[in-house]
PDB file of C-alpha atoms in Angstrom:
ATOM      1  CA  UNK A1332       0.000   0.000   0.000  1.00 78.00           C
ATOM      2  CA  UNK A1333       1.327   3.499  -0.818  1.00 89.00           C
ATOM      3  CA  UNK A1334       2.524   5.653   2.071  1.00 93.00           C
ATOM      4  CA  UNK A1335       0.147   8.576   2.575  1.00 94.00           C
ATOM      5  CA  UNK A1336       2.671  10.826   4.333  1.00 95.00           C
ATOM      6  CA  UNK A1337       5.256  10.356   1.591  1.00 95.00           C
ATOM      7  CA  UNK A1338       2.714  11.208  -1.102  1.00 95.00           C
ATOM      8  CA  UNK A1339       1.604  14.385   0.662  1.00 96.00           C
ATOM      9  CA  UNK A1340       5.206  15.452   1.248  1.00 95.00           C
ATOM     10  CA  UNK A1341       6.133  14.758  -2.387  1.00 95.00           C
ATOM     11  CA  UNK A1342       3.476  17.190  -3.621  1.00 95.00           C
ATOM     12  CA  UNK A1343       4.138  19.873  -1.011  1.00 95.00           C
ATOM     13  CA  UNK A1344       0.995  19.302   1.052  1.00 95.00           C
ATOM     14  CA  UNK A1345       1.463  20.185   4.715  1.00 95.00           C
ATOM     15  CA  UNK A1346       0.189  17.450   7.001  1.00 95.00           C
ATOM     16  CA  UNK A1347       0.090  16.480  10.672  1.00 93.00           C
ATOM     17  CA  UNK A1348      -0.538  13.277  12.578  1.00 92.00           C
ATOM     18  CA  UNK A1349      -0.203  14.808  16.051  1.00 89.00           C
ATOM     19  CA  UNK A1350      -1.958  17.626  17.843  1.00 83.00           C
ATOM     20  CA  UNK A1351      -5.396  19.150  17.353  1.00 77.00           C
ATOM     21  CA  UNK A1352      -7.925  17.398  15.095  1.00 76.00           C
ATOM     22  CA  UNK A1353      -5.812  14.237  14.791  1.00 82.00           C
ATOM     23  CA  UNK A1354      -6.694  10.688  15.781  1.00 80.00           C
ATOM     24  CA  UNK A1355      -5.208   7.216  15.311  1.00 82.00           C
ATOM     25  CA  UNK A1356      -5.211   6.020  11.704  1.00 85.00           C
ATOM     26  CA  UNK A1357      -5.608   9.477  10.172  1.00 90.00           C
ATOM     27  CA  UNK A1358      -3.465  12.306   8.828  1.00 94.00           C
ATOM     28  CA  UNK A1359      -4.896  15.825   8.680  1.00 94.00           C
ATOM     29  CA  UNK A1360      -4.403  18.512   6.024  1.00 95.00           C
ATOM     30  CA  UNK A1361      -6.007  21.833   5.243  1.00 94.00           C
ATOM     31  CA  UNK A1362      -9.348  21.116   3.591  1.00 93.00           C
ATOM     32  CA  UNK A1363      -9.018  22.178  -0.066  1.00 92.00           C
ATOM     33  CA  UNK A1364     -12.725  23.025  -0.218  1.00 89.00           C
ATOM     34  CA  UNK A1365     -12.628  25.203   2.916  1.00 90.00           C
ATOM     35  CA  UNK A1366      -9.360  26.756   1.721  1.00 90.00           C
ATOM     36  CA  UNK A1367      -7.851  29.534   3.835  1.00 88.00           C
ATOM     37  CA  UNK A1368     -10.852  29.438   6.180  1.00 87.00           C
ATOM     38  CA  UNK A1369      -9.533  26.108   7.504  1.00 89.00           C
ATOM     39  CA  UNK A1370      -6.704  27.429   9.662  1.00 85.00           C
ATOM     40  CA  UNK A1371      -6.552  24.359  11.885  1.00 86.00           C
ATOM     41  CA  UNK A1372      -6.225  21.565   9.291  1.00 91.00           C
ATOM     42  CA  UNK A1373      -9.556  19.825   9.820  1.00 90.00           C
ATOM     43  CA  UNK A1374      -9.520  17.442   6.838  1.00 92.00           C
ATOM     44  CA  UNK A1375      -8.718  13.923   8.079  1.00 91.00           C
ATOM     45  CA  UNK A1376      -7.450  11.374   5.553  1.00 93.00           C
ATOM     46  CA  UNK A1377      -7.525   7.692   6.489  1.00 89.00           C
ATOM     47  CA  UNK A1378      -4.101   6.058   6.283  1.00 90.00           C
ATOM     48  CA  UNK A1379      -5.697   3.041   4.601  1.00 88.00           C
ATOM     49  CA  UNK A1380      -7.086   5.415   1.907  1.00 89.00           C
ATOM     50  CA  UNK A1381     -10.664   4.405   2.762  1.00 84.00           C
ATOM     51  CA  UNK A1382     -11.873   8.005   2.687  1.00 86.00           C
ATOM     52  CA  UNK A1383     -11.548  11.557   3.990  1.00 90.00           C
ATOM     53  CA  UNK A1384     -13.730  13.730   6.207  1.00 88.00           C
ATOM     54  CA  UNK A1385     -13.615  17.434   7.063  1.00 88.00           C
ATOM     55  CA  UNK A1386     -14.539  18.134  10.669  1.00 84.00           C
ATOM     56  CA  UNK A1387     -15.034  21.788   9.848  1.00 84.00           C
ATOM     57  CA  UNK A1388     -17.675  21.122   7.202  1.00 82.00           C
ATOM     58  CA  UNK A1389     -19.370  17.680   7.173  1.00 76.00           C
ATOM     59  CA  UNK A1390     -20.371  18.161   3.533  1.00 78.00           C
ATOM     60  CA  UNK A1391     -16.698  17.780   2.566  1.00 85.00           C
ATOM     61  CA  UNK A1392     -16.204  14.021   2.577  1.00 85.00           C
ATOM     62  CA  UNK A1393     -15.750  11.153   0.156  1.00 83.00           C
ATOM     63  CA  UNK A1394     -13.273   8.839  -1.524  1.00 83.00           C
ATOM     64  CA  UNK A1395      -9.582   9.783  -1.374  1.00 89.00           C
ATOM     65  CA  UNK A1396      -9.306   9.909  -5.160  1.00 83.00           C
ATOM     66  CA  UNK A1397     -11.622  12.990  -5.160  1.00 82.00           C
ATOM     67  CA  UNK A1398      -9.499  14.659  -2.518  1.00 90.00           C
ATOM     68  CA  UNK A1399      -6.321  13.907  -4.481  1.00 90.00           C
ATOM     69  CA  UNK A1400      -7.878  15.457  -7.571  1.00 82.00           C
ATOM     70  CA  UNK A1401      -8.634  18.636  -5.604  1.00 88.00           C
ATOM     71  CA  UNK A1402      -5.092  18.662  -4.156  1.00 92.00           C
ATOM     72  CA  UNK A1403      -3.607  18.230  -7.662  1.00 90.00           C
ATOM     73  CA  UNK A1404      -2.081  14.866  -6.752  1.00 91.00           C
ATOM     74  CA  UNK A1405      -2.092  12.339  -9.635  1.00 88.00           C
ATOM     75  CA  UNK A1406      -4.497   9.482  -8.987  1.00 81.00           C
ATOM     76  CA  UNK A1407      -1.767   7.049 -10.036  1.00 86.00           C
ATOM     77  CA  UNK A1408      -0.130   7.675  -6.662  1.00 90.00           C
ATOM     78  CA  UNK A1409      -2.861   5.536  -5.136  1.00 87.00           C
ATOM     79  CA  UNK A1410      -1.477   2.504  -6.942  1.00 85.00           C
ATOM     80  CA  UNK A1411      -3.047  -0.055  -9.276  1.00 78.00           C
ATOM     81  CA  UNK A1412      -4.720  -1.971  -6.466  1.00 77.00           C
ATOM     82  CA  UNK A1413      -6.589   1.013  -5.038  1.00 74.00           C
ATOM     83  CA  UNK A1414     -10.293   0.402  -4.565  1.00 68.00           C
ATOM     84  CA  UNK A1415     -12.392   2.844  -2.605  1.00 60.00           C
ATOM     85  CA  UNK A1416     -14.709   1.395   0.017  1.00 58.00           C
ATOM     86  CA  UNK A1417     -16.099   4.803   0.915  1.00 54.00           C
ATOM     87  CA  UNK A1418     -19.866   4.797   1.220  1.00 53.00           C
ATOM     88  CA  UNK A1419     -21.434   8.220   0.797  1.00 49.00           C
ATOM     89  CA  UNK A1420     -23.772   9.015   3.707  1.00 50.00           C
ATOM     90  CA  UNK A1421     -27.452   9.372   2.942  1.00 47.00           C
ATOM     91  CA  UNK A1422     -28.075  12.887   1.656  1.00 46.00           C
ATOM     92  CA  UNK A1423     -31.690  12.550   0.527  1.00 53.00           C
ATOM     93  CA  UNK A1424     -33.720  15.401   2.028  1.00 64.00           C
ATOM     94  CA  UNK A1425     -36.153  14.236   4.690  1.00 72.00           C
ATOM     95  CA  UNK A1426     -39.726  15.351   5.023  1.00 76.00           C
ATOM     96  CA  UNK A1427     -40.575  16.750   8.456  1.00 82.00           C
ATOM     97  CA  UNK A1428     -44.079  17.918   7.557  1.00 82.00           C
ATOM     98  CA  UNK A1429     -45.616  15.518  10.087  1.00 80.00           C
ATOM     99  CA  UNK A1430     -44.206  17.667  12.877  1.00 85.00           C
ATOM    100  CA  UNK A1431     -46.692  20.407  12.025  1.00 86.00           C
ATOM    101  CA  UNK A1432     -49.566  18.224  13.175  1.00 90.00           C
ATOM    102  CA  UNK A1433     -48.275  17.507  16.685  1.00 95.00           C
ATOM    103  CA  UNK A1434     -50.287  19.156  19.458  1.00 96.00           C
ATOM    104  CA  UNK A1435     -48.792  21.380  22.162  1.00 97.00           C
ATOM    105  CA  UNK A1436     -47.858  19.286  25.176  1.00 97.00           C
ATOM    106  CA  UNK A1437     -49.911  21.679  27.310  1.00 97.00           C
ATOM    107  CA  UNK A1438     -53.034  19.928  25.961  1.00 97.00           C
ATOM    108  CA  UNK A1439     -51.905  16.589  27.442  1.00 97.00           C
ATOM    109  CA  UNK A1440     -52.362  15.786  31.128  1.00 97.00           C
ATOM    110  CA  UNK A1441     -49.972  12.873  30.611  1.00 97.00           C
ATOM    111  CA  UNK A1442     -47.220  15.210  29.352  1.00 98.00           C
ATOM    112  CA  UNK A1443     -47.751  17.658  32.212  1.00 98.00           C
ATOM    113  CA  UNK A1444     -47.578  14.834  34.761  1.00 98.00           C
ATOM    114  CA  UNK A1445     -44.470  13.418  33.078  1.00 97.00           C
ATOM    115  CA  UNK A1446     -42.643  16.754  33.217  1.00 97.00           C
ATOM    116  CA  UNK A1447     -43.542  17.101  36.885  1.00 97.00           C
ATOM    117  CA  UNK A1448     -42.099  13.622  37.502  1.00 95.00           C
ATOM    118  CA  UNK A1449     -38.839  14.782  35.881  1.00 95.00           C
ATOM    119  CA  UNK A1450     -38.501  17.664  38.330  1.00 95.00           C
ATOM    120  CA  UNK A1451     -40.044  20.568  36.386  1.00 96.00           C
ATOM    121  CA  UNK A1452     -41.925  22.809  38.827  1.00 95.00           C
ATOM    122  CA  UNK A1453     -43.950  24.649  36.179  1.00 96.00           C
ATOM    123  CA  UNK A1454     -44.618  22.289  33.239  1.00 97.00           C
ATOM    124  CA  UNK A1455     -46.763  24.791  31.295  1.00 97.00           C
ATOM    125  CA  UNK A1456     -43.926  27.342  31.202  1.00 97.00           C
ATOM    126  CA  UNK A1457     -41.458  24.605  30.250  1.00 98.00           C
ATOM    127  CA  UNK A1458     -43.680  23.447  27.387  1.00 98.00           C
ATOM    128  CA  UNK A1459     -43.839  26.988  26.016  1.00 97.00           C
ATOM    129  CA  UNK A1460     -40.134  27.687  26.601  1.00 97.00           C
ATOM    130  CA  UNK A1461     -38.953  24.630  24.659  1.00 97.00           C
ATOM    131  CA  UNK A1462     -41.898  24.237  22.237  1.00 97.00           C
ATOM    132  CA  UNK A1463     -42.712  20.731  23.480  1.00 98.00           C
ATOM    133  CA  UNK A1464     -45.465  18.735  21.810  1.00 97.00           C
ATOM    134  CA  UNK A1465     -47.214  15.379  21.932  1.00 97.00           C
ATOM    135  CA  UNK A1466     -47.896  12.995  19.074  1.00 89.00           C
ATOM    136  CA  UNK A1467     -50.388  10.310  18.126  1.00 90.00           C
ATOM    137  CA  UNK A1468     -50.355   7.051  16.133  1.00 89.00           C
ATOM    138  CA  UNK A1469     -46.648   6.059  15.887  1.00 91.00           C
ATOM    139  CA  UNK A1470     -45.702   8.850  18.299  1.00 95.00           C
ATOM    140  CA  UNK A1471     -48.387   8.288  20.906  1.00 95.00           C
ATOM    141  CA  UNK A1472     -47.178   8.285  24.502  1.00 96.00           C
ATOM    142  CA  UNK A1473     -44.069  10.299  23.649  1.00 97.00           C
ATOM    143  CA  UNK A1474     -43.010  13.821  24.540  1.00 97.00           C
ATOM    144  CA  UNK A1475     -41.891  15.494  21.303  1.00 97.00           C
ATOM    145  CA  UNK A1476     -38.717  17.593  21.658  1.00 97.00           C
ATOM    146  CA  UNK A1477     -37.725  19.725  18.609  1.00 95.00           C
ATOM    147  CA  UNK A1478     -34.166  19.325  17.286  1.00 94.00           C
ATOM    148  CA  UNK A1479     -32.168  21.418  14.832  1.00 91.00           C
ATOM    149  CA  UNK A1480     -33.594  19.057  12.197  1.00 88.00           C
ATOM    150  CA  UNK A1481     -36.715  17.034  13.013  1.00 92.00           C
ATOM    151  CA  UNK A1482     -37.481  15.895  16.544  1.00 94.00           C
ATOM    152  CA  UNK A1483     -36.998  13.217  19.175  1.00 94.00           C
ATOM    153  CA  UNK A1484     -39.854  11.550  21.036  1.00 95.00           C
ATOM    154  CA  UNK A1485     -39.174  10.608  24.688  1.00 95.00           C
ATOM    155  CA  UNK A1486     -41.432   7.785  25.913  1.00 95.00           C
ATOM    156  CA  UNK A1487     -43.624   8.791  28.848  1.00 97.00           C
ATOM    157  CA  UNK A1488     -44.784   5.240  29.511  1.00 95.00           C
ATOM    158  CA  UNK A1489     -42.563   2.529  30.957  1.00 91.00           C
ATOM    159  CA  UNK A1490     -43.580  -0.108  28.408  1.00 93.00           C
ATOM    160  CA  UNK A1491     -42.741   2.000  25.335  1.00 92.00           C
ATOM    161  CA  UNK A1492     -39.365   1.115  23.836  1.00 91.00           C
ATOM    162  CA  UNK A1493     -37.000   2.483  22.793  1.00 90.00           C
ATOM    163  CA  UNK A1494     -37.098   5.323  25.290  1.00 90.00           C
ATOM    164  CA  UNK A1495     -36.052   7.781  22.570  1.00 89.00           C
ATOM    165  CA  UNK A1496     -37.348   7.617  19.014  1.00 91.00           C
ATOM    166  CA  UNK A1497     -35.749  10.058  16.581  1.00 90.00           C
ATOM    167  CA  UNK A1498     -37.026  11.572  13.371  1.00 91.00           C
ATOM    168  CA  UNK A1499     -33.897  13.329  12.129  1.00 86.00           C
ATOM    169  CA  UNK A1500     -30.556  12.963  10.406  1.00 79.00           C
ATOM    170  CA  UNK A1501     -26.850  13.381  11.183  1.00 73.00           C
ATOM    171  CA  UNK A1502     -27.344  17.151  11.623  1.00 79.00           C
ATOM    172  CA  UNK A1503     -30.026  16.694  14.306  1.00 87.00           C
ATOM    173  CA  UNK A1504     -29.018  17.857  17.781  1.00 92.00           C
ATOM    174  CA  UNK A1505     -30.740  19.735  20.601  1.00 95.00           C
ATOM    175  CA  UNK A1506     -29.413  23.207  21.403  1.00 96.00           C
ATOM    176  CA  UNK A1507     -30.599  26.061  23.577  1.00 97.00           C
ATOM    177  CA  UNK A1508     -29.376  29.448  24.749  1.00 96.00           C
ATOM    178  CA  UNK A1509     -26.465  31.763  24.005  1.00 95.00           C
ATOM    179  CA  UNK A1510     -23.228  32.190  25.934  1.00 96.00           C
ATOM    180  CA  UNK A1511     -19.455  31.976  25.556  1.00 95.00           C
ATOM    181  CA  UNK A1512     -19.621  28.685  27.507  1.00 96.00           C
ATOM    182  CA  UNK A1513     -21.537  25.561  26.557  1.00 96.00           C
ATOM    183  CA  UNK A1514     -22.621  22.459  28.466  1.00 96.00           C
ATOM    184  CA  UNK A1515     -22.568  19.220  26.458  1.00 96.00           C
ATOM    185  CA  UNK A1516     -25.011  16.676  27.845  1.00 94.00           C
ATOM    186  CA  UNK A1517     -26.296  13.225  26.951  1.00 89.00           C
ATOM    187  CA  UNK A1518     -29.996  14.184  26.752  1.00 90.00           C
ATOM    188  CA  UNK A1519     -32.227  17.181  26.144  1.00 95.00           C
ATOM    189  CA  UNK A1520     -34.302  16.768  29.326  1.00 95.00           C
ATOM    190  CA  UNK A1521     -31.176  17.233  31.451  1.00 94.00           C
ATOM    191  CA  UNK A1522     -30.408  20.359  29.446  1.00 96.00           C
ATOM    192  CA  UNK A1523     -33.915  21.722  29.890  1.00 97.00           C
ATOM    193  CA  UNK A1524     -33.752  21.239  33.667  1.00 97.00           C
ATOM    194  CA  UNK A1525     -30.526  23.271  33.805  1.00 96.00           C
ATOM    195  CA  UNK A1526     -31.829  25.923  31.391  1.00 97.00           C
ATOM    196  CA  UNK A1527     -34.818  26.490  33.691  1.00 96.00           C
ATOM    197  CA  UNK A1528     -32.446  27.436  36.510  1.00 95.00           C
ATOM    198  CA  UNK A1529     -29.767  29.502  34.765  1.00 95.00           C
ATOM    199  CA  UNK A1530     -29.067  31.350  31.515  1.00 95.00           C
ATOM    200  CA  UNK A1531     -25.323  31.353  32.153  1.00 94.00           C
ATOM    201  CA  UNK A1532     -24.617  28.581  29.630  1.00 96.00           C
ATOM    202  CA  UNK A1533     -25.588  27.529  26.157  1.00 97.00           C
ATOM    203  CA  UNK A1534     -26.590  23.861  26.048  1.00 97.00           C
ATOM    204  CA  UNK A1535     -26.161  21.049  23.555  1.00 96.00           C
ATOM    205  CA  UNK A1536     -27.296  17.416  23.573  1.00 92.00           C
ATOM    206  CA  UNK A1537     -26.885  14.688  20.963  1.00 83.00           C
ATOM    207  CA  UNK A1538     -30.082  12.899  22.038  1.00 76.00           C
ATOM    208  CA  UNK A1539     -28.658   9.499  21.185  1.00 65.00           C
ATOM    209  CA  UNK A1540     -28.153  10.179  17.462  1.00 64.00           C
ATOM    210  CA  UNK A1541     -24.833   8.513  16.669  1.00 64.00           C
ATOM    211  CA  UNK A1542     -21.684   9.468  18.579  1.00 72.00           C
ATOM    212  CA  UNK A1543     -21.882  12.133  21.261  1.00 83.00           C
ATOM    213  CA  UNK A1544     -18.904  13.942  19.660  1.00 82.00           C
ATOM    214  CA  UNK A1545     -20.277  13.925  16.114  1.00 79.00           C
ATOM    215  CA  UNK A1546     -19.197  16.305  13.317  1.00 75.00           C
ATOM    216  CA  UNK A1547     -22.388  18.320  13.856  1.00 81.00           C
ATOM    217  CA  UNK A1548     -21.713  18.625  17.595  1.00 87.00           C
ATOM    218  CA  UNK A1549     -18.094  19.606  16.904  1.00 82.00           C
ATOM    219  CA  UNK A1550     -19.138  22.356  14.485  1.00 79.00           C
ATOM    220  CA  UNK A1551     -21.579  23.698  17.042  1.00 88.00           C
ATOM    221  CA  UNK A1552     -19.057  23.636  19.902  1.00 90.00           C
ATOM    222  CA  UNK A1553     -15.978  25.073  18.169  1.00 83.00           C
ATOM    223  CA  UNK A1554     -16.896  28.788  18.596  1.00 87.00           C
ATOM    224  CA  UNK A1555     -17.267  28.513  22.392  1.00 93.00           C
ATOM    225  CA  UNK A1556     -14.523  29.727  24.734  1.00 94.00           C
ATOM    226  CA  UNK A1557     -15.311  26.996  27.275  1.00 94.00           C
ATOM    227  CA  UNK A1558     -16.929  23.590  26.867  1.00 94.00           C
ATOM    228  CA  UNK A1559     -18.165  21.565  29.845  1.00 95.00           C
ATOM    229  CA  UNK A1560     -18.874  17.910  29.169  1.00 94.00           C
ATOM    230  CA  UNK A1561     -21.535  16.640  31.619  1.00 94.00           C
ATOM    231  CA  UNK A1562     -21.572  12.814  31.411  1.00 93.00           C
ATOM    232  CA  UNK A1563     -24.361  10.782  32.965  1.00 93.00           C
ATOM    233  CA  UNK A1564     -23.312   9.196  36.236  1.00 92.00           C
ATOM    234  CA  UNK A1565     -23.242   5.690  34.713  1.00 91.00           C
ATOM    235  CA  UNK A1566     -20.807   6.520  31.885  1.00 92.00           C
ATOM    236  CA  UNK A1567     -17.527   4.564  32.375  1.00 92.00           C
ATOM    237  CA  UNK A1568     -14.572   6.772  33.277  1.00 90.00           C
ATOM    238  CA  UNK A1569     -12.625   5.407  30.291  1.00 90.00           C
ATOM    239  CA  UNK A1570     -15.354   6.707  27.980  1.00 90.00           C
ATOM    240  CA  UNK A1571     -15.417  10.048  29.797  1.00 90.00           C
ATOM    241  CA  UNK A1572     -11.694  10.554  29.252  1.00 89.00           C
ATOM    242  CA  UNK A1573     -11.940   9.478  25.589  1.00 87.00           C
ATOM    243  CA  UNK A1574     -14.734  12.002  25.011  1.00 89.00           C
ATOM    244  CA  UNK A1575     -12.694  14.753  26.639  1.00 89.00           C
ATOM    245  CA  UNK A1576      -9.708  13.875  24.468  1.00 84.00           C
ATOM    246  CA  UNK A1577     -11.855  14.112  21.342  1.00 82.00           C
ATOM    247  CA  UNK A1578     -13.341  17.449  22.397  1.00 86.00           C
ATOM    248  CA  UNK A1579      -9.900  18.861  23.154  1.00 83.00           C
ATOM    249  CA  UNK A1580      -8.572  17.643  19.805  1.00 74.00           C
ATOM    250  CA  UNK A1581     -11.416  18.911  17.627  1.00 75.00           C
ATOM    251  CA  UNK A1582     -12.028  22.172  19.534  1.00 81.00           C
ATOM    252  CA  UNK A1583      -8.434  23.391  20.004  1.00 74.00           C
ATOM    253  CA  UNK A1584      -9.427  27.024  20.604  1.00 81.00           C
ATOM    254  CA  UNK A1585     -11.737  26.106  23.494  1.00 88.00           C
ATOM    255  CA  UNK A1586     -11.005  25.178  27.089  1.00 91.00           C
ATOM    256  CA  UNK A1587     -12.489  21.731  27.652  1.00 92.00           C
ATOM    257  CA  UNK A1588     -13.711  20.629  31.079  1.00 92.00           C
ATOM    258  CA  UNK A1589     -15.574  17.675  32.513  1.00 91.00           C
ATOM    259  CA  UNK A1590     -18.121  18.284  35.257  1.00 91.00           C
ATOM    260  CA  UNK A1591     -19.285  15.226  37.182  1.00 89.00           C
ATOM    261  CA  UNK A1592     -22.464  14.786  39.182  1.00 89.00           C
ATOM    262  CA  UNK A1593     -22.158  13.729  42.812  1.00 86.00           C
ATOM    263  CA  UNK A1594     -21.727  10.020  43.492  1.00 86.00           C
ATOM    264  CA  UNK A1595     -24.995   8.130  43.024  1.00 90.00           C
ATOM    265  CA  UNK A1596     -26.573  10.793  40.786  1.00 92.00           C
ATOM    266  CA  UNK A1597     -27.266   9.571  37.247  1.00 92.00           C
ATOM    267  CA  UNK A1598     -28.341  12.861  35.656  1.00 92.00           C
ATOM    268  CA  UNK A1599     -29.726  16.329  36.258  1.00 92.00           C
ATOM    269  CA  UNK A1600     -33.344  15.262  35.866  1.00 90.00           C
ATOM    270  CA  UNK A1601     -33.425  13.315  39.131  1.00 93.00           C
ATOM    271  CA  UNK A1602     -32.191  16.205  41.305  1.00 94.00           C
ATOM    272  CA  UNK A1603     -34.561  18.603  43.104  1.00 94.00           C
ATOM    273  CA  UNK A1604     -34.304  22.213  41.909  1.00 94.00           C
ATOM    274  CA  UNK A1605     -32.438  23.481  44.970  1.00 95.00           C
ATOM    275  CA  UNK A1606     -29.829  20.707  44.834  1.00 95.00           C
ATOM    276  CA  UNK A1607     -29.433  21.044  41.077  1.00 95.00           C
ATOM    277  CA  UNK A1608     -29.015  24.822  41.358  1.00 94.00           C
ATOM    278  CA  UNK A1609     -26.302  24.402  43.975  1.00 94.00           C
ATOM    279  CA  UNK A1610     -24.522  21.941  41.696  1.00 93.00           C
ATOM    280  CA  UNK A1611     -24.777  24.277  38.679  1.00 93.00           C
ATOM    281  CA  UNK A1612     -23.210  27.085  40.730  1.00 91.00           C
ATOM    282  CA  UNK A1613     -20.092  24.925  41.237  1.00 91.00           C
ATOM    283  CA  UNK A1614     -19.421  24.552  37.492  1.00 90.00           C
ATOM    284  CA  UNK A1615     -16.059  26.111  36.748  1.00 75.00           C
ATOM    285  CA  UNK A1616     -14.996  26.675  40.350  1.00 66.00           C
ATOM    286  CA  UNK A1617     -12.235  24.033  40.299  1.00 48.00           C
ATOM    287  CA  UNK A1618     -10.243  22.070  37.734  1.00 42.00           C
ATOM    288  CA  UNK A1619      -7.452  19.603  37.204  1.00 42.00           C
ATOM    289  CA  UNK A1620      -4.226  20.981  35.798  1.00 28.00           C
ATOM    290  CA  UNK A1621      -2.873  19.167  32.697  1.00 36.00           C
ATOM    291  CA  UNK A1622      -0.008  17.586  34.661  1.00 35.00           C
ATOM    292  CA  UNK A1623      -2.189  16.005  37.320  1.00 41.00           C
ATOM    293  CA  UNK A1624      -3.602  12.502  37.106  1.00 40.00           C
ATOM    294  CA  UNK A1625      -7.381  12.956  36.670  1.00 47.00           C
ATOM    295  CA  UNK A1626      -8.358   9.568  38.109  1.00 44.00           C
ATOM    296  CA  UNK A1627     -10.307   9.059  40.178  1.00 42.00           C
ATOM    297  CA  UNK A1628     -12.452  12.118  39.536  1.00 42.00           C
ATOM    298  CA  UNK A1629     -13.238  13.922  42.756  1.00 40.00           C
ATOM    299  CA  UNK A1630     -16.849  14.646  43.560  1.00 38.00           C
ATOM    300  CA  UNK A1631     -17.793  18.187  42.600  1.00 43.00           C
ATOM    301  CA  UNK A1632     -14.590  18.911  40.694  1.00 49.00           C
ATOM    302  CA  UNK A1633     -14.005  19.601  37.039  1.00 58.00           C
ATOM    303  CA  UNK A1634     -11.393  17.969  34.870  1.00 54.00           C
ATOM    304  CA  UNK A1635      -9.783  20.242  32.305  1.00 50.00           C
ATOM    305  CA  UNK A1636      -7.985  19.266  29.111  1.00 49.00           C
ATOM    306  CA  UNK A1637      -6.103  22.003  27.302  1.00 44.00           C
TER     307      UNK A1637
END
């Protein structure tokens, strides 16, 4: 197999395999489609030539031969045995018209009772604040939460599985608020509980659509000065540290922290308002320095990766 680094060097293409935006099995270059706007080299090329992906713009992806053409590298450099196994992600536009027929959740006693059970003191205000709805037929028994594209339906009945049903695509995430700091959470309900208590942070949740640190999430997070990852209490510490490493790599201009719940607390939605507010007030008050060993994480402290 041809050596990717040697090919890039031969044709004067600057590349890196260490530092921001890099990961095992990939070499990064400046995205030729983004051009000078890509100052951080966000275009990752797989060493096995299986494809490339720009973390600055998810629309810039495909087989390596197309990237080589754009970089003015002869396709022959890929060798006679090159066969692309890149599969283009689904790009067919989706129809979200059905969302127009959902009813406001304020019309549903079940939805109001469900929100109260999740710790919301004033469900009617919450429904209006976050434009929550309820569905019927295939969406019956679910609280409908709008996403950037489409929606997710959270089951309000124990027997309905899966708990979250999504009508969306790879660009679908839940976001709320404006700030220079953002909290990244596992689910939208946790974010809504926090947003009802403070406007200090912007909030973002993947809502179970693919990886937590997806290209769409990365693009949303990159402008923020500070990013606080808030993992659920049952997320393994190895996964927490991997997520922090990814955030630090793909958001090099941001300060990346991890804020843990107290021991025994799974997520924000199970905490009473007063306890949750006290916890929110501690975000950013302490951190681990890069040289310290972050394990085990101390209760109430933040871990920082720079």
